[in-house]
Short mmCIF file of C-alpha atoms in Angstrom, two decimals:
data_model
loop_
_atom_site.label_atom_id
_atom_site.label_comp_id
_atom_site.label_asym_id
_atom_site.label_seq_id
_atom_site.Cartn_x
_atom_site.Cartn_y
_atom_site.Cartn_z
CA MET A 3 0.00 0.00 0.00
CA GLU A 4 1.33 3.45 -0.91
CA MET A 5 2.32 5.84 1.92
CA HIS A 6 0.19 8.74 0.69
CA SER A 7 -2.95 6.60 0.52
CA ILE A 8 -2.62 5.27 4.09
CA ILE A 9 -3.11 8.57 5.96
CA LYS A 10 -6.13 10.33 4.48
CA ARG A 11 -6.48 13.36 6.75
CA MET A 12 -5.79 14.71 10.21
CA LEU A 13 -8.77 14.94 12.55
CA VAL A 14 -8.95 18.25 14.41
CA THR A 15 -11.63 18.14 17.10
CA GLU A 16 -11.94 19.44 20.64
CA LYS A 17 -10.87 16.08 22.07
CA SER A 18 -7.92 15.71 19.68
CA THR A 19 -6.69 19.22 20.52
CA ILE A 20 -6.72 18.44 24.26
CA GLU A 21 -4.92 15.11 23.69
CA LYS A 22 -2.31 16.84 21.51
CA GLU A 23 -1.52 19.41 24.17
CA GLU A 24 -1.51 17.06 27.18
CA LYS A 25 -0.26 13.70 25.85
CA ASN A 26 1.32 14.46 22.43
CA LYS A 27 -1.31 12.32 20.61
CA TYR A 28 -2.56 13.03 17.10
CA PHE A 29 -5.69 11.64 15.41
CA PHE A 30 -5.88 10.63 11.74
CA GLU A 31 -8.42 9.11 9.39
CA VAL A 32 -6.63 6.20 7.72
CA ASP A 33 -7.31 3.62 5.03
CA PRO A 34 -9.48 0.78 6.44
CA ARG A 35 -7.06 -1.83 5.07
CA ALA A 36 -3.99 -0.33 6.79
CA ASN A 37 -2.53 -1.94 9.90
CA LYS A 38 -0.56 -0.42 12.79
CA ILE A 39 2.85 -1.08 11.25
CA GLU A 40 1.92 0.58 7.95
CA ILE A 41 0.39 3.56 9.77
CA ARG A 42 3.56 3.97 11.89
CA ARG A 43 5.84 3.86 8.82
CA ALA A 44 3.66 6.32 6.87
CA ALA A 45 3.53 8.80 9.77
CA GLU A 46 7.29 8.63 10.34
CA LYS A 47 8.15 9.03 6.67
CA LEU A 48 5.55 11.62 5.59
CA LEU A 49 5.48 13.76 8.74
CA LYS A 50 9.18 13.31 9.66
CA VAL A 51 8.55 12.48 13.35
CA VAL A 52 9.38 9.60 15.69
CA VAL A 53 6.27 7.56 16.55
CA ASP A 54 6.06 6.04 20.01
CA ASP A 55 2.73 4.16 19.78
CA VAL A 56 -0.24 3.62 17.45
CA HIS A 57 -3.82 2.76 18.43
CA VAL A 58 -6.46 1.90 15.83
CA ILE A 59 -10.25 2.29 16.11
CA ASN A 60 -12.82 1.03 13.61
CA VAL A 61 -15.65 3.60 13.56
CA LYS A 62 -19.09 2.43 12.46
CA GLY A 63 -20.98 4.73 10.11
CA LYS A 64 -24.02 6.52 11.49
CA LYS A 65 -27.55 5.72 10.34
CA LYS A 66 -29.12 8.69 8.59
CA ARG A 67 -32.58 9.28 7.17
CA MET A 68 -32.77 9.76 3.39
CA GLY A 69 -36.36 10.80 2.72
CA ARG A 70 -38.58 7.95 3.81
CA THR A 71 -35.82 5.34 3.88
CA MET A 72 -32.91 4.89 6.26
CA GLY A 73 -29.39 5.13 4.88
CA LYS A 74 -25.97 4.59 6.42
CA ARG A 75 -22.69 6.47 6.20
CA LYS A 76 -19.46 4.61 5.43
CA ASP A 77 -17.51 2.79 8.12
CA TRP A 78 -14.01 4.23 8.57
CA LYS A 79 -10.82 3.72 10.55
CA LYS A 80 -9.24 6.15 13.01
CA ALA A 81 -5.64 6.02 14.21
CA VAL A 82 -4.30 7.64 17.38
CA VAL A 83 -0.58 8.23 16.96
CA THR A 84 1.51 9.02 20.07
CA LEU A 85 4.76 10.80 19.27
CA ALA A 86 8.03 10.46 21.16
CA PRO A 87 8.88 13.31 23.56
CA GLY A 88 10.29 16.33 21.75
CA ASN A 89 8.40 15.65 18.49
CA SER A 90 5.36 17.56 17.26
CA ILE A 91 3.34 18.13 14.09
CA ASP A 92 2.30 21.54 12.79
CA ILE A 93 -1.44 20.87 12.34
CA TYR A 94 -2.00 23.96 10.21
CA GLY A 95 0.81 23.12 7.80
CA VAL A 96 -0.37 19.52 7.15
#
């Protein structure tokens, strides 16, 4: 799998901002087929940081109403990447 297709986008939410400041953790939406090792390699190579730990969460898509029928959003995968002390990512430059 290609490095640029593994990490899709950075998630910037209230929770992710607090985790970034307190625990040096960053949240990403990643390809559902990617595993922890591929996510670690992609983050280290593309973002030029040292990764300490990677946690992966499979997020189920929400059910949404589409007129009179019920639809469903796509399932997706979230990765929480903990960086080694002294490393950081400029979230506005990514």
